[in-house]
Short mmCIF file of C-alpha atoms in Angstrom, two decimals:
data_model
loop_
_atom_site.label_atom_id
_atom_site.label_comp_id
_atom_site.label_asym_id
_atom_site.label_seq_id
_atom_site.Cartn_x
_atom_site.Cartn_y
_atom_site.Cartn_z
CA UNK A 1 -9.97 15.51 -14.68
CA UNK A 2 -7.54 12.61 -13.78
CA UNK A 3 -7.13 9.30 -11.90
CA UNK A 4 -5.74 8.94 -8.69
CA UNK A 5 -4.96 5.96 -6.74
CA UNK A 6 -4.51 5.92 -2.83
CA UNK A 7 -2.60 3.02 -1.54
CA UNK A 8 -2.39 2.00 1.96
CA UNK A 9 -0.56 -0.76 3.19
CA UNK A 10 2.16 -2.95 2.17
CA UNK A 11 4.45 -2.79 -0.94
CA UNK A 12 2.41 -5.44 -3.02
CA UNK A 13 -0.68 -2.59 -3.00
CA UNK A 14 2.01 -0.35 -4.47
CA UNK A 15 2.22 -2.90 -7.23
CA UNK A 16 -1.06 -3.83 -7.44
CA UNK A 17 -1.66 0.24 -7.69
CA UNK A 18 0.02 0.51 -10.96
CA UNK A 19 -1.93 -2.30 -12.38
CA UNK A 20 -5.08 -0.46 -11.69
CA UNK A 21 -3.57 2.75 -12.64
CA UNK A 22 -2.82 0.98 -16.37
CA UNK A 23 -6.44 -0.39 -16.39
CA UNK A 24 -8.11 3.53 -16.01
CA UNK A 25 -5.54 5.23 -18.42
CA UNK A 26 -8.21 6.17 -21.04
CA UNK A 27 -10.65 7.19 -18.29
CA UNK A 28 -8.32 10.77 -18.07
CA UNK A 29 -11.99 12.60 -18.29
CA UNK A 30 -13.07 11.52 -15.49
CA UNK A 31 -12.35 11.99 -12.35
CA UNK A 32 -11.60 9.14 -10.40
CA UNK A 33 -9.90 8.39 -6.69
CA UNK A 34 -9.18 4.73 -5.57
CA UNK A 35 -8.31 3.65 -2.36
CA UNK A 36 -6.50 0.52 -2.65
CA UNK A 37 -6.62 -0.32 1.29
CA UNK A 38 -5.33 -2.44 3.76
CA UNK A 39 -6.63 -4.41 7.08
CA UNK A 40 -3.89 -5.77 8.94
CA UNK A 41 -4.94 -2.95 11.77
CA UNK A 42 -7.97 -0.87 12.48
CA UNK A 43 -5.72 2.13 12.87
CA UNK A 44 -5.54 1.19 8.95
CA UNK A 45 -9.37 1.62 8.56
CA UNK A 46 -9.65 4.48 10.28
CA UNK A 47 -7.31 6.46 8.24
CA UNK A 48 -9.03 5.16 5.51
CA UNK A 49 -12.57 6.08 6.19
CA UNK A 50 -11.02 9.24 7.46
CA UNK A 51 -9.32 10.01 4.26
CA UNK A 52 -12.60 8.80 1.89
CA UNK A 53 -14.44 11.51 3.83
CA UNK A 54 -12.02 14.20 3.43
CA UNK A 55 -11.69 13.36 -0.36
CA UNK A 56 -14.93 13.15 -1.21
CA UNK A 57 -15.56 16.77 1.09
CA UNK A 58 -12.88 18.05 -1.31
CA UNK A 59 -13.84 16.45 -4.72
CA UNK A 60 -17.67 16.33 -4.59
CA UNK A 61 -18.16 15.53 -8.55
CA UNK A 62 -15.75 12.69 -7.95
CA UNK A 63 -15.68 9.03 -8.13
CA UNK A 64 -14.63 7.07 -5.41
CA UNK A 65 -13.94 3.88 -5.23
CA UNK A 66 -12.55 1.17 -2.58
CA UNK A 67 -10.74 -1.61 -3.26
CA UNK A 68 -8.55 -4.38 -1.73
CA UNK A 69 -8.48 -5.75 1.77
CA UNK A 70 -10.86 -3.57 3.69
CA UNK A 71 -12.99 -3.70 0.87
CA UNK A 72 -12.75 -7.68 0.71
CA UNK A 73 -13.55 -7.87 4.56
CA UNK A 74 -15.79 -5.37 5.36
CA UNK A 75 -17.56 -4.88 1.75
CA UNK A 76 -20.78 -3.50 3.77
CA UNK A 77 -18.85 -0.63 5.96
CA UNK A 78 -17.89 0.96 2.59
CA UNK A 79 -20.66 0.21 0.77
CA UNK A 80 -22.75 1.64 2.88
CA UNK A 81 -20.66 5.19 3.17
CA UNK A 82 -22.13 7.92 1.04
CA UNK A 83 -18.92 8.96 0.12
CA UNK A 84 -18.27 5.67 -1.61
CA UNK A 85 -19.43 4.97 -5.45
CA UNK A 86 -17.80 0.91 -5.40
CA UNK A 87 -16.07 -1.48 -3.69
CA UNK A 88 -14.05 -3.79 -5.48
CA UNK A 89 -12.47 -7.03 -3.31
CA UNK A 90 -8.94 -8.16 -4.16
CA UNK A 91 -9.94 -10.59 -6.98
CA UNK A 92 -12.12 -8.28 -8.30
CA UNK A 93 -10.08 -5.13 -8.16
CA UNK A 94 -7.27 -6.84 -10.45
CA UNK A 95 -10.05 -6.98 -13.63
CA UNK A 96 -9.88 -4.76 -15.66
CA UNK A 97 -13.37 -5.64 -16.32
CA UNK A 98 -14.81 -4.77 -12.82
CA UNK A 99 -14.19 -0.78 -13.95
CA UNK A 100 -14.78 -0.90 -16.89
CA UNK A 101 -18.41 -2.28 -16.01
CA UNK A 102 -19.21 0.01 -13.29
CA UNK A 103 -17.80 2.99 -15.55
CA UNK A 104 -20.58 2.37 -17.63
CA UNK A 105 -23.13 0.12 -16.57
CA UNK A 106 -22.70 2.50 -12.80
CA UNK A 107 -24.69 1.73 -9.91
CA UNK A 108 -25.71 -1.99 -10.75
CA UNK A 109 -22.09 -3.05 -10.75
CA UNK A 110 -20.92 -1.20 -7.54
CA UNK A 111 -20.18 -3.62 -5.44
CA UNK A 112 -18.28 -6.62 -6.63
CA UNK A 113 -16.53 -9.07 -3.25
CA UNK A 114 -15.83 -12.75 -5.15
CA UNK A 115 -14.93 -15.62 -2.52
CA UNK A 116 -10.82 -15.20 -2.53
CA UNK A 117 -10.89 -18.68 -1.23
CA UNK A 118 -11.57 -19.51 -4.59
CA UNK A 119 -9.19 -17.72 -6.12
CA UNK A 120 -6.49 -20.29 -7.55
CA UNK A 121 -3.77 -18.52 -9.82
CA UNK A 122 -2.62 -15.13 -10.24
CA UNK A 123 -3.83 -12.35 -12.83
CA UNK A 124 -1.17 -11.79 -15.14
CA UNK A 125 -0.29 -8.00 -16.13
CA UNK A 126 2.69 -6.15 -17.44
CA UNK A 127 3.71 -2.92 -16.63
CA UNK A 128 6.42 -0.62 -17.64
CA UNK A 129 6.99 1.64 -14.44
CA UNK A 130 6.18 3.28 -10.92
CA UNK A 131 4.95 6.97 -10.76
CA UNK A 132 7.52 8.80 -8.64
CA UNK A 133 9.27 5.79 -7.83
CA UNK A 134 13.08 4.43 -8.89
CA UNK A 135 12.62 1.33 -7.18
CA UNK A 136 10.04 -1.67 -8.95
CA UNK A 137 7.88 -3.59 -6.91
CA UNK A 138 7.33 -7.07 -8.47
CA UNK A 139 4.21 -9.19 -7.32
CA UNK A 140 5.87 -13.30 -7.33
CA UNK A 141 3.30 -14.55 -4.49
CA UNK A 142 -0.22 -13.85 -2.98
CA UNK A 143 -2.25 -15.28 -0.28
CA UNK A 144 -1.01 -17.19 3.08
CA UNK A 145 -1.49 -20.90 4.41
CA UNK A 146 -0.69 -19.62 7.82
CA UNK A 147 -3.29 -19.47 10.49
CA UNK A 148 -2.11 -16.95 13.08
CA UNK A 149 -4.11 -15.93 15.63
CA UNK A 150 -3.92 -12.01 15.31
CA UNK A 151 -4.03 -11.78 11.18
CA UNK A 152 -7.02 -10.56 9.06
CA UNK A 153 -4.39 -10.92 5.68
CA UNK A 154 -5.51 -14.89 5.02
CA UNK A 155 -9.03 -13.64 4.55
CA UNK A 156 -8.35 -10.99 2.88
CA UNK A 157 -5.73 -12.65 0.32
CA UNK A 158 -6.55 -16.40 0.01
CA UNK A 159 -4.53 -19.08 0.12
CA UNK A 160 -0.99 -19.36 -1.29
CA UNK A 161 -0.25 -18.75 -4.81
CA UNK A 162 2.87 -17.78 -6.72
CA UNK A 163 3.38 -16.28 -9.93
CA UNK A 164 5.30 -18.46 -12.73
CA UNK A 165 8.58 -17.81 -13.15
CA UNK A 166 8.65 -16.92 -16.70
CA UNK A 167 6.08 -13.83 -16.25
CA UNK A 168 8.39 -12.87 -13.20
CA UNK A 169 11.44 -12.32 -15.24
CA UNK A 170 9.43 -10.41 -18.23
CA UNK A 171 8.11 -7.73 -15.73
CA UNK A 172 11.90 -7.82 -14.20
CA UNK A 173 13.55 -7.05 -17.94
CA UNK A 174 10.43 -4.49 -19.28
CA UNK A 175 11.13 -2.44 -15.91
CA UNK A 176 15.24 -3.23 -16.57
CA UNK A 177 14.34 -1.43 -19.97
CA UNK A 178 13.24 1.55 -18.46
CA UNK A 179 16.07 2.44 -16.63
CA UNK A 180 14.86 0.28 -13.03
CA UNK A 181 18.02 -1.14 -11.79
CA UNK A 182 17.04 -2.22 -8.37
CA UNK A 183 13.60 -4.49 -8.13
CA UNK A 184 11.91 -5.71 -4.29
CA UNK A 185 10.22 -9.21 -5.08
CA UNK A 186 6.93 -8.95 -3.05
CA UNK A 187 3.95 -10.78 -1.68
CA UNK A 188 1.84 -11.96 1.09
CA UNK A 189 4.26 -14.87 2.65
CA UNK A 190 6.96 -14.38 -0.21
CA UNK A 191 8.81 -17.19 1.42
CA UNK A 192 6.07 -19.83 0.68
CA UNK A 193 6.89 -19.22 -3.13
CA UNK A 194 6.27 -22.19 -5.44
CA UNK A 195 3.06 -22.93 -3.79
CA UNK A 196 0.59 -24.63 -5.71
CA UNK A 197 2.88 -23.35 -9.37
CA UNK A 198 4.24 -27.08 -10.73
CA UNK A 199 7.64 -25.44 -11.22
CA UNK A 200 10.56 -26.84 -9.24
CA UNK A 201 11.27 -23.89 -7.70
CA UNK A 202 11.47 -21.87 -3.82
CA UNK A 203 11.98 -18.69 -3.44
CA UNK A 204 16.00 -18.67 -3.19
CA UNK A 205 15.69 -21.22 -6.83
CA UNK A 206 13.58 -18.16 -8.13
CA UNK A 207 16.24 -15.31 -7.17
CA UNK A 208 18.91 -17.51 -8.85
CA UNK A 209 16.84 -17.64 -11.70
CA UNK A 210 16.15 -14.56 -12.06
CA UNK A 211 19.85 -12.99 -11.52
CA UNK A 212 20.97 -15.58 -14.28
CA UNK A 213 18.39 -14.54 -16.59
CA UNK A 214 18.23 -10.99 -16.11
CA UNK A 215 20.88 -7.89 -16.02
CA UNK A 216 19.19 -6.62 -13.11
CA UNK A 217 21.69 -4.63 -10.38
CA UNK A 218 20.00 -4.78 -7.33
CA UNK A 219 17.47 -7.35 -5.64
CA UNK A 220 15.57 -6.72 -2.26
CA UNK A 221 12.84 -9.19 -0.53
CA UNK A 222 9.79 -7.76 0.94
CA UNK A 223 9.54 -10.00 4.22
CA UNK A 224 10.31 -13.32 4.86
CA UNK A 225 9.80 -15.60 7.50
CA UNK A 226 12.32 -17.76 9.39
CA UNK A 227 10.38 -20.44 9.63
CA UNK A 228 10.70 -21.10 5.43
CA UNK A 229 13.99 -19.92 5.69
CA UNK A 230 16.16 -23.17 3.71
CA UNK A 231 19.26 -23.72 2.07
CA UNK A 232 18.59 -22.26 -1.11
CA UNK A 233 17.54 -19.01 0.40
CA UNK A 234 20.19 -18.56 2.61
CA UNK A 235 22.67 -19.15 0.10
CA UNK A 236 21.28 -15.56 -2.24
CA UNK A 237 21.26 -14.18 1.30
CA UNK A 238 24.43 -14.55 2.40
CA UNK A 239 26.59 -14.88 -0.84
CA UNK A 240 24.88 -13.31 -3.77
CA UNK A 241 26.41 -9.35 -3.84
CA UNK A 242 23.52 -8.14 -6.02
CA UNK A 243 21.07 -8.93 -3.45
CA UNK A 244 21.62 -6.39 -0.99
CA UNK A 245 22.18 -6.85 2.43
CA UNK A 246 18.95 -5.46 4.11
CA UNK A 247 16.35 -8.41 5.66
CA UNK A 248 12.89 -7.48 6.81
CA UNK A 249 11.68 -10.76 9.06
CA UNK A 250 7.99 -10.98 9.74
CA UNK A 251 8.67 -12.02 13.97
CA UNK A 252 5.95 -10.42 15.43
CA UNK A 253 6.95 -11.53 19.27
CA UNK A 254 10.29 -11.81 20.99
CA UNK A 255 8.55 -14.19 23.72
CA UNK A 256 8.03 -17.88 22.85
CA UNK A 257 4.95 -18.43 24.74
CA UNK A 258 3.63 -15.54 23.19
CA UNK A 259 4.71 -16.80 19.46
CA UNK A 260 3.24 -20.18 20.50
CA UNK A 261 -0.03 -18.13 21.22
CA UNK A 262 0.05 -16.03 18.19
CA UNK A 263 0.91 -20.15 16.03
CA UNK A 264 3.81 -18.61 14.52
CA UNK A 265 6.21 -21.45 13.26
CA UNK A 266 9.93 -19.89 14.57
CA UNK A 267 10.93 -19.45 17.92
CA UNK A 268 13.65 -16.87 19.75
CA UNK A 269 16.28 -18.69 19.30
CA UNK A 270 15.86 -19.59 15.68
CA UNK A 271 15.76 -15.81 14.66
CA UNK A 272 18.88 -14.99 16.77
CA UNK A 273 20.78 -17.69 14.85
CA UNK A 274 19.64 -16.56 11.48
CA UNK A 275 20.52 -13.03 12.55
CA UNK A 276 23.90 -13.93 13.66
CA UNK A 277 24.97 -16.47 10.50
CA UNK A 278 23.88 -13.64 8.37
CA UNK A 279 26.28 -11.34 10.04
CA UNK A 280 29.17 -13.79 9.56
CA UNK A 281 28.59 -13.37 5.86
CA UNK A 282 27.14 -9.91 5.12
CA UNK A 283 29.03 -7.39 7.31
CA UNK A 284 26.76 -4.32 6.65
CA UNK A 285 23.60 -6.23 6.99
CA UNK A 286 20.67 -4.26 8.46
CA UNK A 287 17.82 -6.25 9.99
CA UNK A 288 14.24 -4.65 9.72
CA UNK A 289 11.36 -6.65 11.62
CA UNK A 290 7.81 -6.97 12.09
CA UNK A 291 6.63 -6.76 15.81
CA UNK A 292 2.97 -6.59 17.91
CA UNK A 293 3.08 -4.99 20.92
CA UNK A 294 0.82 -5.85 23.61
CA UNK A 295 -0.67 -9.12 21.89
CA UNK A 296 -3.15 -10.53 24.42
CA UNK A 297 -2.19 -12.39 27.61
CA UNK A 298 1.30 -10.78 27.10
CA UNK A 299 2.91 -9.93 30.29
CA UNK A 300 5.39 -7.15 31.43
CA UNK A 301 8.10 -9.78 31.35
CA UNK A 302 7.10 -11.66 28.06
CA UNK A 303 7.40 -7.93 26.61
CA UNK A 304 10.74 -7.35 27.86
CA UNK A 305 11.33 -10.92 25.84
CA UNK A 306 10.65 -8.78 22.68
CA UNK A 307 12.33 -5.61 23.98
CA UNK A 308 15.59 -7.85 24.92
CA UNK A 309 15.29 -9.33 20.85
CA UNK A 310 15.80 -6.60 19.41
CA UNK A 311 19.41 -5.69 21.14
CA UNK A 312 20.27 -9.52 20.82
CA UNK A 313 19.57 -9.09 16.57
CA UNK A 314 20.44 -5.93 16.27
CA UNK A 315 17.37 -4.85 14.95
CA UNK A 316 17.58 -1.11 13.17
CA UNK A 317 14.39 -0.78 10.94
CA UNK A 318 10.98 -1.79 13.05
CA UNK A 319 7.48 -2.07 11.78
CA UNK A 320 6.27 -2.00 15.33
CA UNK A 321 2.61 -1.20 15.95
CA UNK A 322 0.26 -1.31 18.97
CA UNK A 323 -1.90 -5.34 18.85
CA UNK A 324 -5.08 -4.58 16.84
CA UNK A 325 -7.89 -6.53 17.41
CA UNK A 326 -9.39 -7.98 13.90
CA UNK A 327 -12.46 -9.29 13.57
CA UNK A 328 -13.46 -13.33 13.06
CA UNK A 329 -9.57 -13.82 14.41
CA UNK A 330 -9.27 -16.58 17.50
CA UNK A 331 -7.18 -13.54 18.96
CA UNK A 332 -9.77 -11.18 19.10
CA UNK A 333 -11.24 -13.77 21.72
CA UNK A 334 -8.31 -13.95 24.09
CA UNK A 335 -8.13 -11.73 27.53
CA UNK A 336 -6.83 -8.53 25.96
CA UNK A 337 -4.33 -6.01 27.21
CA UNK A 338 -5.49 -3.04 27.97
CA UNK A 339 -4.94 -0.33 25.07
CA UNK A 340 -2.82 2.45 27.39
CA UNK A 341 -0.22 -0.72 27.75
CA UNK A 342 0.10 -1.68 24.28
CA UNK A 343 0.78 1.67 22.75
CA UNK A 344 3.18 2.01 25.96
CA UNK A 345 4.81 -0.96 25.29
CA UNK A 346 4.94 -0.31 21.18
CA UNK A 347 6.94 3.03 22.17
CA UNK A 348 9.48 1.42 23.64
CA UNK A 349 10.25 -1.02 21.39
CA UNK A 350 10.33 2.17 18.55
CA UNK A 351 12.50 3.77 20.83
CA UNK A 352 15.16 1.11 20.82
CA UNK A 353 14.86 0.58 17.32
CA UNK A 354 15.54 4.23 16.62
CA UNK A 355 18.19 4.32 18.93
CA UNK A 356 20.26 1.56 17.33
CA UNK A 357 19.17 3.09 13.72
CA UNK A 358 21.28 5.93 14.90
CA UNK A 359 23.73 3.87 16.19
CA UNK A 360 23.75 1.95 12.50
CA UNK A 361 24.27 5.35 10.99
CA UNK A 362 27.07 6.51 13.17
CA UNK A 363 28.99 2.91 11.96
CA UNK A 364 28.11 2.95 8.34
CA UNK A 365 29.29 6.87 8.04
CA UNK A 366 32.68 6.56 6.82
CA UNK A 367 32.39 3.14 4.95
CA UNK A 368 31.74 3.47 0.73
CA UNK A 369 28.25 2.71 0.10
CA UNK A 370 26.64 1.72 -3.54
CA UNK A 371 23.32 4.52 -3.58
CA UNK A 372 20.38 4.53 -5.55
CA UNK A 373 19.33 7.84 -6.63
CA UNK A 374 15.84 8.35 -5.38
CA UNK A 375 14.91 11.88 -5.86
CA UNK A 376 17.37 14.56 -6.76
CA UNK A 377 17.68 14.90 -3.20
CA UNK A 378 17.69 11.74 -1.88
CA UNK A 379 19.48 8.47 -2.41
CA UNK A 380 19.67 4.76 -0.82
CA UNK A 381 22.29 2.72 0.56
CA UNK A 382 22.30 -1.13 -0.43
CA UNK A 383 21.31 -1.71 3.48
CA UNK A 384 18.46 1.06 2.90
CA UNK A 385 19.58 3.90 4.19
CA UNK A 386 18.22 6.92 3.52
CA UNK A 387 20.91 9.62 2.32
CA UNK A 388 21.14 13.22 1.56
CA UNK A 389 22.86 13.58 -2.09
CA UNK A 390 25.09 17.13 -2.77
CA UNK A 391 23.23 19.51 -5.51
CA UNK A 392 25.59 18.12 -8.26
CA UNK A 393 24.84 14.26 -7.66
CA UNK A 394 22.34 14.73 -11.11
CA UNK A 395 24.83 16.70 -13.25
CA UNK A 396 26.32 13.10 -14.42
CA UNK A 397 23.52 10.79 -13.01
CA UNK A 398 19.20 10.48 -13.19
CA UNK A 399 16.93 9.18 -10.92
CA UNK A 400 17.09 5.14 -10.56
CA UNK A 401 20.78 4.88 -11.22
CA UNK A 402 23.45 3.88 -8.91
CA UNK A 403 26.77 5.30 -8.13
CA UNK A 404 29.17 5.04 -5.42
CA UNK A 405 30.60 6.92 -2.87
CA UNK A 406 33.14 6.52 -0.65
CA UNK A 407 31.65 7.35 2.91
CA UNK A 408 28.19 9.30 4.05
CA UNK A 409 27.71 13.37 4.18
CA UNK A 410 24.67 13.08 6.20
CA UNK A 411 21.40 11.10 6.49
CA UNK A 412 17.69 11.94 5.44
CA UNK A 413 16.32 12.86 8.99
CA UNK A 414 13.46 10.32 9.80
#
């Protein structure tokens, strides 16, 4: 008997995982198997279904439950699969309550989808650590204000709303206490922090704060978009050594009619002068990046606009993904490309990104690195590379701390 959680998606699921992991711990005689899901694509859904089937096919005396953003926008596909015992939406799957009830009230409480529009602040939980993780993953935001054209998240998650910054820098010092020295700040549109919280603070204020009034080592962001991309925040960026220098942007598009389409706030030319200041300032920066491939009514030429971004920024980590069509989106209306181009076109763009990965790699070889001991066999630059570490590397160290070395034996093949 045990509980197992399943998370798809992004890294605030793997936060919101734990939670629900701490909410089941005295349900150990039962057997129970969460999917905490995600909807951003339909690929997403239909490894989830997939995997639902093949777990139940495997544990037949299980129980099986859904949570999260499938769950929130499609309640009746899982409810209605025989596999499935609940479904939980995102409000609901952060109450303790909502298990609890089903656990033993059963099939009356098995499917539980509140209005997130109505949800208007933020659970508040603590928890001590991450199963088979050195890294914490600290929920400051949820929810989005945004409207674009292609995303499913916004009804899924809710409007904006951030965590206060008090409850931000307990989690940060209980994980500190248990040996987590490097913490990624997460969320739905992380750079829309403050939203709606009555605390003078962005989300460059709230990294201050929290380096000031915590010991922690090492600080990562999630995501963040250019367009909320001020002062304050460029300052951590750029000067402040213990965040590390490693930026994900959500971009999406390299073509500005395409962005315009998609009613993303930044342009081309905005992220090629973030990506450039930052590379005045943090030498060893690597740039990570969100990007749709074949959004519709995008041409050959507006895709060589995104292909072309990527060399101009220097791009080395993509998230780069075929355009899924989501349901009760105003993109999901427009004259679609046809699905052989998109994944062609999503190739491509991996391809680059790989190639200049490599090309990253061959660069940052022989340079000293600080690395965060993942694994006994792996470890992590501060610009997120993956690295192999000798046997001996845990003869004077554990997993989660840092050390240093002076250049690079050889990289974690990808």
């Amino acid at each position: 008997m045990s509980v197992k959680i399943i998370t798809f998606g992004c890294r605030l699921n793997t936060y919101e995982s734990e939670v629900i992991k701490d909410f089941l711990k005295d349900y150990d005689d039962k057997n129970i198997m969460i999917f905490n899901s995600c909807t951003v694509t339909a690929e997403a859904e239909k490894q989830l279904r997939q995997a639902i089937r093949k777990t139940r096919k495997e544990n037949p005396e299980s129980i099986i439950g859904v949570v999260g953003c499938a769950a929130q926008t499609n309640p009746e596909v899982y409810s209605s699969m025989p596999e499935v015992n609940f479904v939980f939406g995102n409000k609901d799957k952060m109450n303790k309550d909502s298990y609890e009830s089903y656990l033993i009230n059963g099939q009356s409480n098995s499917l539980k989808v509140s209005n997130i529009i109505e949800l208007s602040e933020l659970s508040s939980h603590l928890i001590t650590g991450f199963e088979e993780k050195a890294r914490g993953f600290i929920q400051i935001q949820s929810g989005c204000d945004n409207h674009c054209t292609f995303c499913a998240t916004r009804l899924a998650r809710g409007k904006s709303i951030s965590v206060p910054s008090v409850k931000i820098i307990e989690q940060i010092n209980k994980l500190i206490e248990n040996n987590y020295n490097e913490i990624v700040l997460t969320g739905i549109d992380i750079t829309d922090y403050g939203k709606r919280l009555g605390e003078n603070l962005n989300l460059g204020k709230l990294v201050k704060k929290i380096l000031k009034e915590t010991d922690l080592k090492r600080l990562r962001l999630s995501s963040i978009d250019i367009a909320d991309v001020n002062d304050d925040l460029k300052d951590i960026l750029f000067n402040e050594s213990r965040v590390m220098p490693h930026v994900h942007i959500s971009l999406q598009s390299g073509d500005n009619t395409i962005l315009k389409r998609m009613l993303r706030r930044h342009n081309r030319e905005e992220v090629i002068e973030f990506a450039n200041e930052i590379r005045k300032y943090r030498k060893n920066v690597a740039i990570g990046a969100d990007l749709i491939a074949g959004f519709p009514t995008e041409t050959e030429e507006m895709h060589k606009n995104s292909y072309n971004l990527i060399k101009e920024i220097g791009l080395v980590f993509g998230h780069i993904f075929p355009y899924s069509i989501r349901e009760n989106t105003p993109a999901a209306l427009m004259e679609q490309v046809p699905m052989e181009i998109r994944r062609r076109r999503a190739k491509e763009l991996r391809d680059l990104a790989d190639l200049q990965l490599q090309e990253f790699k061959n660069h940052q070889k022989n340079k000293p690195h600080s690395v965060l001991i993942e694994s006994e066999k792996i470890g992590r630059t501060e610009n997120y590379l993956a690295i192999n570490l000798n046997s001996d590397t845990l003869n004077n160290n554990k997993i989660g701390n840092i050390f240093e070395v002076s250049e690079i034996s050889s990289y974690v093949n990808n």
